[in-house]
PDB file of N, CA and C in Angstrom:
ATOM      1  N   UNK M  20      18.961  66.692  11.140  1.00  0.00           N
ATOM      2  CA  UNK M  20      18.037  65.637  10.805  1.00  0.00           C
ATOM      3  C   UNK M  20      16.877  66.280  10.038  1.00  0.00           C
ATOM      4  N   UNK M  21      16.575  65.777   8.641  1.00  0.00           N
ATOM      5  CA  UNK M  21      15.098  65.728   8.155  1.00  0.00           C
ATOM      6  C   UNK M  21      13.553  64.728   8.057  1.00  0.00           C
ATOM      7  N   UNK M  22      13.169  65.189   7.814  1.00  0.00           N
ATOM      8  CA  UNK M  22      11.687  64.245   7.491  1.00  0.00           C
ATOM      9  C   UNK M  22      11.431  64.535   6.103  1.00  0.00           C
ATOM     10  N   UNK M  23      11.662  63.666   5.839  1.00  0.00           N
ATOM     11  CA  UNK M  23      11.037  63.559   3.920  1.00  0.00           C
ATOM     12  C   UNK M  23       9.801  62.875   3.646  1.00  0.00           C
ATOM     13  N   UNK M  24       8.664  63.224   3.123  1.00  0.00           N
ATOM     14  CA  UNK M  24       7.119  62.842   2.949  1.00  0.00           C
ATOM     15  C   UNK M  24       7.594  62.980   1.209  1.00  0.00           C
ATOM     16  N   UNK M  25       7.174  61.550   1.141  1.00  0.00           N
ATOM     17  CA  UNK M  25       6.551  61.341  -0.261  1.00  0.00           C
ATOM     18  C   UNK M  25       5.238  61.329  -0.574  1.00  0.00           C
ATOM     19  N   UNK M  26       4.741  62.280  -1.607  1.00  0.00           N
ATOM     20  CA  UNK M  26       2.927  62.225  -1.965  1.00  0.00           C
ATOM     21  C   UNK M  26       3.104  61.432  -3.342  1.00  0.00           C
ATOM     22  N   UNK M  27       1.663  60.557  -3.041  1.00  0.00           N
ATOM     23  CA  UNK M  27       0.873  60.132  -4.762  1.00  0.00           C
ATOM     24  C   UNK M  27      -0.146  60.200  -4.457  1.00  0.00           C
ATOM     25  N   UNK M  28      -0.158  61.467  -5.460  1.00  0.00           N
ATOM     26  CA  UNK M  28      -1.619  61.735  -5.385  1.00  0.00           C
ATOM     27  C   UNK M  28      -2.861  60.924  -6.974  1.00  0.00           C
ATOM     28  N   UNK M  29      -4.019  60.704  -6.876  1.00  0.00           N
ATOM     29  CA  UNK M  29      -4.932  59.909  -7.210  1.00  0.00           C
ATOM     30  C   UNK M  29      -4.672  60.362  -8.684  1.00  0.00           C
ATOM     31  N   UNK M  30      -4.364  61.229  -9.323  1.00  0.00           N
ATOM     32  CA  UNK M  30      -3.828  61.278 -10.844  1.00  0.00           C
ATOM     33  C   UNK M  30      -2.121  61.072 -10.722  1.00  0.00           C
ATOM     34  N   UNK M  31      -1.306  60.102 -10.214  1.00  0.00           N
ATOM     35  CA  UNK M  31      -0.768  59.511 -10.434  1.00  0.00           C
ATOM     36  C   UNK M  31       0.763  60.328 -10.292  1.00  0.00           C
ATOM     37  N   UNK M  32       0.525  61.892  -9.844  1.00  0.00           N
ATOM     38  CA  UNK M  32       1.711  62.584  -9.763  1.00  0.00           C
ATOM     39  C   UNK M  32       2.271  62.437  -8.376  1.00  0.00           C
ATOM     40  N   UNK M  33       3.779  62.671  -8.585  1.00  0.00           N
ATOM     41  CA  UNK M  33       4.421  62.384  -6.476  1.00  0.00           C
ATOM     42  C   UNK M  33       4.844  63.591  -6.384  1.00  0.00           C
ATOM     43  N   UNK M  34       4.987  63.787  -5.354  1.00  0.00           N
ATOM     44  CA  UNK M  34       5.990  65.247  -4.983  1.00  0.00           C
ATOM     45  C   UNK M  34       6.686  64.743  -3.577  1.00  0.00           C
ATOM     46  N   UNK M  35       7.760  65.094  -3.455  1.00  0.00           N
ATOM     47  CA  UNK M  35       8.618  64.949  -2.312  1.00  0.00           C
ATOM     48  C   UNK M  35       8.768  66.863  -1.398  1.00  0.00           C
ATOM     49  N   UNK M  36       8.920  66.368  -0.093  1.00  0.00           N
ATOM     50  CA  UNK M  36       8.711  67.969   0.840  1.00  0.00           C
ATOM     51  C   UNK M  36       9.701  67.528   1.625  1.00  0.00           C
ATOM     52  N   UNK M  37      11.268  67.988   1.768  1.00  0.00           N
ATOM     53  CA  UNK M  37      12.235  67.733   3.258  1.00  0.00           C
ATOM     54  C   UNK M  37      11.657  68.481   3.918  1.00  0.00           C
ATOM     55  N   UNK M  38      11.794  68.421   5.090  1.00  0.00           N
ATOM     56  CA  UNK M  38      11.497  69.114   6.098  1.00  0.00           C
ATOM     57  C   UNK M  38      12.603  69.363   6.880  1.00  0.00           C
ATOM     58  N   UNK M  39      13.382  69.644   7.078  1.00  0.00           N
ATOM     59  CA  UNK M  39      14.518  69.804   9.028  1.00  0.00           C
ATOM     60  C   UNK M  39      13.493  69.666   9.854  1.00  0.00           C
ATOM     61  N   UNK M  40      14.383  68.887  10.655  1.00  0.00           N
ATOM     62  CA  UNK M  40      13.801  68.885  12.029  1.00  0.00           C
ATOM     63  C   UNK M  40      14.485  69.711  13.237  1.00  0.00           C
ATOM     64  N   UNK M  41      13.879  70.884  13.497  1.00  0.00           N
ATOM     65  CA  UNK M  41      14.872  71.016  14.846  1.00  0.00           C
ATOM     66  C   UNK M  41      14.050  71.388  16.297  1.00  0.00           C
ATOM     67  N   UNK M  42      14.916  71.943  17.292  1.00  0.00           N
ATOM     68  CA  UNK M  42      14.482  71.990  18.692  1.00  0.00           C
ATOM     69  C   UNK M  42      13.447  72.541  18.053  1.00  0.00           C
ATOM     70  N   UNK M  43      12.975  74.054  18.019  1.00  0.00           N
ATOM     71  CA  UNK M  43      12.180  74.731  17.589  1.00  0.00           C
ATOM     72  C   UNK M  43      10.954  74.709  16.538  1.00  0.00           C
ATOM     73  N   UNK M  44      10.789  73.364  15.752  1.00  0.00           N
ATOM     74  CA  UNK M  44       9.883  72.774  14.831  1.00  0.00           C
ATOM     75  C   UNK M  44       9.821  71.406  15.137  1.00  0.00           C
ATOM     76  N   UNK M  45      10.240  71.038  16.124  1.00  0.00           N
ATOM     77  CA  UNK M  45       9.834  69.498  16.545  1.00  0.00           C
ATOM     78  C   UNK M  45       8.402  69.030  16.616  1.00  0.00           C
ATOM     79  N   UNK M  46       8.067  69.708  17.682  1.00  0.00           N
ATOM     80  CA  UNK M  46       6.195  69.425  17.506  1.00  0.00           C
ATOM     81  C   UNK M  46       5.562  69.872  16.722  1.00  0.00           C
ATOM     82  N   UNK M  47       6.175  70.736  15.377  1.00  0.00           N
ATOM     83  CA  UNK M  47       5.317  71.089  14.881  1.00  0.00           C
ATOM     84  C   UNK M  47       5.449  69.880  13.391  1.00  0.00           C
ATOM     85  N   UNK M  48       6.372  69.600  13.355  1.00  0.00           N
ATOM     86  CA  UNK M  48       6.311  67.957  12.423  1.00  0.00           C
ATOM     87  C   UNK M  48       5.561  66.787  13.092  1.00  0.00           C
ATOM     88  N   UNK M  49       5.945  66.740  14.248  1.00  0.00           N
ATOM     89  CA  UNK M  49       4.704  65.665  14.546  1.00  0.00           C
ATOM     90  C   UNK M  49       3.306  65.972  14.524  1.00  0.00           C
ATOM     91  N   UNK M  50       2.677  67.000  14.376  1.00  0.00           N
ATOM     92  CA  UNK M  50       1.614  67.725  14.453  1.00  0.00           C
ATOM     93  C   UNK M  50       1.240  67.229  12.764  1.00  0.00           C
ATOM     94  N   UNK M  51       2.036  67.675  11.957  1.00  0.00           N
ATOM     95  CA  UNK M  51       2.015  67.213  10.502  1.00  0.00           C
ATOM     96  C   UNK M  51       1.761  66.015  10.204  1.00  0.00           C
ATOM     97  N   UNK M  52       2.881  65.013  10.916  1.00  0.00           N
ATOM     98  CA  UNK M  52       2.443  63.304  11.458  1.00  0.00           C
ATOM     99  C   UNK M  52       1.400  62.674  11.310  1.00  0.00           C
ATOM    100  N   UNK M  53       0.541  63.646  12.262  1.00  0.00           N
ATOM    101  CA  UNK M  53      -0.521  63.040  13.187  1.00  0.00           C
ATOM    102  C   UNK M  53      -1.822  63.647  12.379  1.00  0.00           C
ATOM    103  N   UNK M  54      -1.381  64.745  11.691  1.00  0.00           N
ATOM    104  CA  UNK M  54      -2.622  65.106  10.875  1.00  0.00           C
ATOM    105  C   UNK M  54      -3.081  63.916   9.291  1.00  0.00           C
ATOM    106  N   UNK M  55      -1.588  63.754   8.782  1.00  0.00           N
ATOM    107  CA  UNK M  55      -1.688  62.963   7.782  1.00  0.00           C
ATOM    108  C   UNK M  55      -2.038  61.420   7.903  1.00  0.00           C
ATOM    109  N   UNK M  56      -1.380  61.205   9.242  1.00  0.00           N
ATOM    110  CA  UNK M  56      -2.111  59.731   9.453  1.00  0.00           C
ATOM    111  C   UNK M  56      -3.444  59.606   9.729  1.00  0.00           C
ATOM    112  N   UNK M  57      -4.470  60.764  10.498  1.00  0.00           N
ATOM    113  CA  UNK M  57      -5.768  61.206  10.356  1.00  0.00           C
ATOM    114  C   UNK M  57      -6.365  61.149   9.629  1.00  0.00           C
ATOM    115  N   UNK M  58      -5.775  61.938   8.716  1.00  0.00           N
ATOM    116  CA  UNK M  58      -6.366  62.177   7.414  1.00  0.00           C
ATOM    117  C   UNK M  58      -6.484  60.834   6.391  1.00  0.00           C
ATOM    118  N   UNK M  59      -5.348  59.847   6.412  1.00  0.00           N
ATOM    119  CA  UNK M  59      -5.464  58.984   5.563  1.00  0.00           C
ATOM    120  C   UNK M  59      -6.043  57.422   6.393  1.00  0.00           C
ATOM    121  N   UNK M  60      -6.357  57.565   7.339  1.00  0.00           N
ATOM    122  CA  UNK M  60      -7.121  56.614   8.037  1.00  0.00           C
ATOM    123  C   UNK M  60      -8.536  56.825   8.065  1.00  0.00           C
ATOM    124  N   UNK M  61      -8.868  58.424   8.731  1.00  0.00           N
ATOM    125  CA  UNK M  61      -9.769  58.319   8.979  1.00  0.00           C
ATOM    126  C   UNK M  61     -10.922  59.123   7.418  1.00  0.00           C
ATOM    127  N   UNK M  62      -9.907  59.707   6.703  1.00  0.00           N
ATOM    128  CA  UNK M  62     -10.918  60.197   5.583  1.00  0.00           C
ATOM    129  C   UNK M  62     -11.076  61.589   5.873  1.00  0.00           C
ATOM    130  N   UNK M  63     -10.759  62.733   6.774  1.00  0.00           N
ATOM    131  CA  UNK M  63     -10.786  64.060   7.335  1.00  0.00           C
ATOM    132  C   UNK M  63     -10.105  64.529   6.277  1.00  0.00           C
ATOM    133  N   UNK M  64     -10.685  65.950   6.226  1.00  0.00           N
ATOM    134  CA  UNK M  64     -10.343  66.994   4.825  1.00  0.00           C
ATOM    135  C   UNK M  64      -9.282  67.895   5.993  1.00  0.00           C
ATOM    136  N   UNK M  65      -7.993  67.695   5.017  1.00  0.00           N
ATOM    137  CA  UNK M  65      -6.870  68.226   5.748  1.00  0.00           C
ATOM    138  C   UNK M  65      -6.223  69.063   4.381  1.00  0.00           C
ATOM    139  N   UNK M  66      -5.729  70.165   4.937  1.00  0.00           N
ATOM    140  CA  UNK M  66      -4.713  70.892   4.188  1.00  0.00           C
ATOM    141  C   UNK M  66      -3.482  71.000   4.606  1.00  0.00           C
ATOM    142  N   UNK M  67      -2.158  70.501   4.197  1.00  0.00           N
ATOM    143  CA  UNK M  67      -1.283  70.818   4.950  1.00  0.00           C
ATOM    144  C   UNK M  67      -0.008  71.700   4.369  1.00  0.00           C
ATOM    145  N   UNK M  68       0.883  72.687   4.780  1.00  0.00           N
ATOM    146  CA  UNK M  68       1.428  73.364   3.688  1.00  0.00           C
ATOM    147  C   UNK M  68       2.871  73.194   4.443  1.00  0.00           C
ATOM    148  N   UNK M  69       3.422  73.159   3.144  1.00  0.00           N
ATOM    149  CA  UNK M  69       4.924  72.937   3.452  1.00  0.00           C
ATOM    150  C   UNK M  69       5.615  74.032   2.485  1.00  0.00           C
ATOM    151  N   UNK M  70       7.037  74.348   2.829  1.00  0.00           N
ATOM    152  CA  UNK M  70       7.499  75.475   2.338  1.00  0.00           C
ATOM    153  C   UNK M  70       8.535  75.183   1.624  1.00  0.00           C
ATOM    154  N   UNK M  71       8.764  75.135   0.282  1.00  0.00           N
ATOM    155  CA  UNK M  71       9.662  74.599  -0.639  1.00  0.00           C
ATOM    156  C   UNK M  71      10.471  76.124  -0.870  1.00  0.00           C
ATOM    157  N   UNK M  72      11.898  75.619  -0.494  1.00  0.00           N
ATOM    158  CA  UNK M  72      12.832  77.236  -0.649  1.00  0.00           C
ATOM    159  C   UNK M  72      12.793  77.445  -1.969  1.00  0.00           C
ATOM    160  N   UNK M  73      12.594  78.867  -1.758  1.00  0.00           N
ATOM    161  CA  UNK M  73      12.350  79.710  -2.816  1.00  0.00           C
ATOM    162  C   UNK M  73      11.262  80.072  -3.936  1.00  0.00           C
ATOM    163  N   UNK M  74      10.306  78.696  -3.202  1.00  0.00           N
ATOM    164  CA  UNK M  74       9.119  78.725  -3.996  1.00  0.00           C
ATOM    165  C   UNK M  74       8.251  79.042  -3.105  1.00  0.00           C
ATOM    166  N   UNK M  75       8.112  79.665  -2.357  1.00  0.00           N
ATOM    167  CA  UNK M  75       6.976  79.826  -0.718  1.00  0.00           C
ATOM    168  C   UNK M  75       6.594  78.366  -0.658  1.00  0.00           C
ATOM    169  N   UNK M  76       4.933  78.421   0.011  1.00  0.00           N
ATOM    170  CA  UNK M  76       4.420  77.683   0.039  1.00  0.00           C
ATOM    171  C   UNK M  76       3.765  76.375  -0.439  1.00  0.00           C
ATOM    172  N   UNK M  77       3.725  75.458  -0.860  1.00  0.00           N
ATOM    173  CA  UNK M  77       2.820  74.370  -1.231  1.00  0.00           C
ATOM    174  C   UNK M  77       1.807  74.048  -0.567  1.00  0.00           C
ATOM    175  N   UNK M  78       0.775  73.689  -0.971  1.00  0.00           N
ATOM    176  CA  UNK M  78      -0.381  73.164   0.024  1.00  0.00           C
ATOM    177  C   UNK M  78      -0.908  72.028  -0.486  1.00  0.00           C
ATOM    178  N   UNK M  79      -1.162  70.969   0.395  1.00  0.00           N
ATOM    179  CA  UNK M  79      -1.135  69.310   0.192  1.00  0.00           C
ATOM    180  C   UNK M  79      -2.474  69.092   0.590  1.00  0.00           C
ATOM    181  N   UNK M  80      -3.843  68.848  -0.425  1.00  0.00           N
ATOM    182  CA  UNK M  80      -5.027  68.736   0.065  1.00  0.00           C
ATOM    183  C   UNK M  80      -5.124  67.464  -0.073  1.00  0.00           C
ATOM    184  N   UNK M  81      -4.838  66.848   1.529  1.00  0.00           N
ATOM    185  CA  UNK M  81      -5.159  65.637   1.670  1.00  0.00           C
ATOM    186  C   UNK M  81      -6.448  64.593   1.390  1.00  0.00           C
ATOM    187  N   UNK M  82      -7.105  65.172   0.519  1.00  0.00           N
ATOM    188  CA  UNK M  82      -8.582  64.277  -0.465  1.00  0.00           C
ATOM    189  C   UNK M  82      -8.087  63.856  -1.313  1.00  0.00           C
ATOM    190  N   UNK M  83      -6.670  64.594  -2.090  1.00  0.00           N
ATOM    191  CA  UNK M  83      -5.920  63.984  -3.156  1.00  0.00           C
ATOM    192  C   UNK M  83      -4.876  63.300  -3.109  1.00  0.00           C
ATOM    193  N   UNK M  84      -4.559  62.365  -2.223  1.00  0.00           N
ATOM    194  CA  UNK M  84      -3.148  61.695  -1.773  1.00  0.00           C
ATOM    195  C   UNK M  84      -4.133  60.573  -1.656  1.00  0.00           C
ATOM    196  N   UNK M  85      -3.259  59.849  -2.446  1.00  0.00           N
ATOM    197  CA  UNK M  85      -3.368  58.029  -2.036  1.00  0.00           C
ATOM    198  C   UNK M  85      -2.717  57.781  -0.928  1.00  0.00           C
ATOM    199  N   UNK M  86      -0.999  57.885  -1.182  1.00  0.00           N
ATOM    200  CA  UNK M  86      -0.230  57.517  -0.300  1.00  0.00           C
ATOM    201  C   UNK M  86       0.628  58.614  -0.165  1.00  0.00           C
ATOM    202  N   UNK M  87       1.380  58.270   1.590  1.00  0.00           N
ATOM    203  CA  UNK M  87       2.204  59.111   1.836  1.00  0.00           C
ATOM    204  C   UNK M  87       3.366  58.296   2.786  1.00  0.00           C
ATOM    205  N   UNK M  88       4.472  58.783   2.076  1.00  0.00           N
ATOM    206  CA  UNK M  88       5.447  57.694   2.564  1.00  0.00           C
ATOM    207  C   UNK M  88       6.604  58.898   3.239  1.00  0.00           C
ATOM    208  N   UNK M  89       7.044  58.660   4.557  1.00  0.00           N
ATOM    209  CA  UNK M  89       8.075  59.261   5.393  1.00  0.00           C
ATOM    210  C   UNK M  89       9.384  58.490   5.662  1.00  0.00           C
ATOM    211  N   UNK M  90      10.256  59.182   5.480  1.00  0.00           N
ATOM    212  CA  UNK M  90      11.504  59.284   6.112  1.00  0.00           C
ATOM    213  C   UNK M  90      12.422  59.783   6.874  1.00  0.00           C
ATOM    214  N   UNK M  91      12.560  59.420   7.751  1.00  0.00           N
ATOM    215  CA  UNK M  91      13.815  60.369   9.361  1.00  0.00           C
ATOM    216  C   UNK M  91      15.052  60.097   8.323  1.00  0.00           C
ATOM    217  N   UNK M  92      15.473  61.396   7.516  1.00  0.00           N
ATOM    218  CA  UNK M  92      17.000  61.495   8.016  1.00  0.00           C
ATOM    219  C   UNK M  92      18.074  61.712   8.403  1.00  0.00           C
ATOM    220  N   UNK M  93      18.801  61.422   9.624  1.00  0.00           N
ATOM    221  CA  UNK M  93      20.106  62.017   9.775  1.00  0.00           C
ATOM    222  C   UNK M  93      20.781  62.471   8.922  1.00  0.00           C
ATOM    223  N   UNK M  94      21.429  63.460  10.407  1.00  0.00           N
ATOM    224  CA  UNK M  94      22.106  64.571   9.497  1.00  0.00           C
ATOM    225  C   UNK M  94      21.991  65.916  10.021  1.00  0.00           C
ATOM    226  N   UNK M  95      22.756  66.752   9.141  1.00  0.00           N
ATOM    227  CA  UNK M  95      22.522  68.155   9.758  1.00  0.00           C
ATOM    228  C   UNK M  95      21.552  68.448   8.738  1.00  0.00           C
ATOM    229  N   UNK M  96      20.484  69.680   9.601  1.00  0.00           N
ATOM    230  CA  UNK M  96      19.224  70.312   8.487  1.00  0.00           C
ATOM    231  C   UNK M  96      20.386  71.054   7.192  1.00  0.00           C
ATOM    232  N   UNK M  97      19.743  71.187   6.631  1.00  0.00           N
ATOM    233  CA  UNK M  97      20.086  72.062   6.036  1.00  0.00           C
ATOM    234  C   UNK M  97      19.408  73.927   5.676  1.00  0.00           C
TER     235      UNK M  97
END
């Protein structure tokens, strides 16, 4: 199973981040969850970084996201 987050950010670009979900990174996606719904409710300066293979890191400064749209999907991670 993955979690897929769609970003649009305020100049109009998206980026998509899968994530796997497994035993061992479970809470740490809801942790991600719970920061971004924070962040886009309450207005809190959040950074969040996700790891695109083969490219290391990304980092998602949540001041620049309009919207952020999720998806659970089954399946095996990859």
């Amino acid at each position: 199973m993955k979690m897929k987050f769609d970003f649009l950010y305020k100049n109009g670009t998206k980026e998509t981040f899968d994530q796997p979900i497994t035993e061992e990174n479970h809470s740490a996606v809801l942790e991600v969850l719970e920061t971004i719904e924070t962040a886009m409710r309450k207005g809190i300066e959040a950074c969040i970084t996700f790891e695109k293979e083969g490219h290391g890191g990304h980092y998602v400064r949540m001041s620049e996201v309009v919207r952020v749209t999720t998806n659970v999907i089954e399946g095996e991670s990859e």
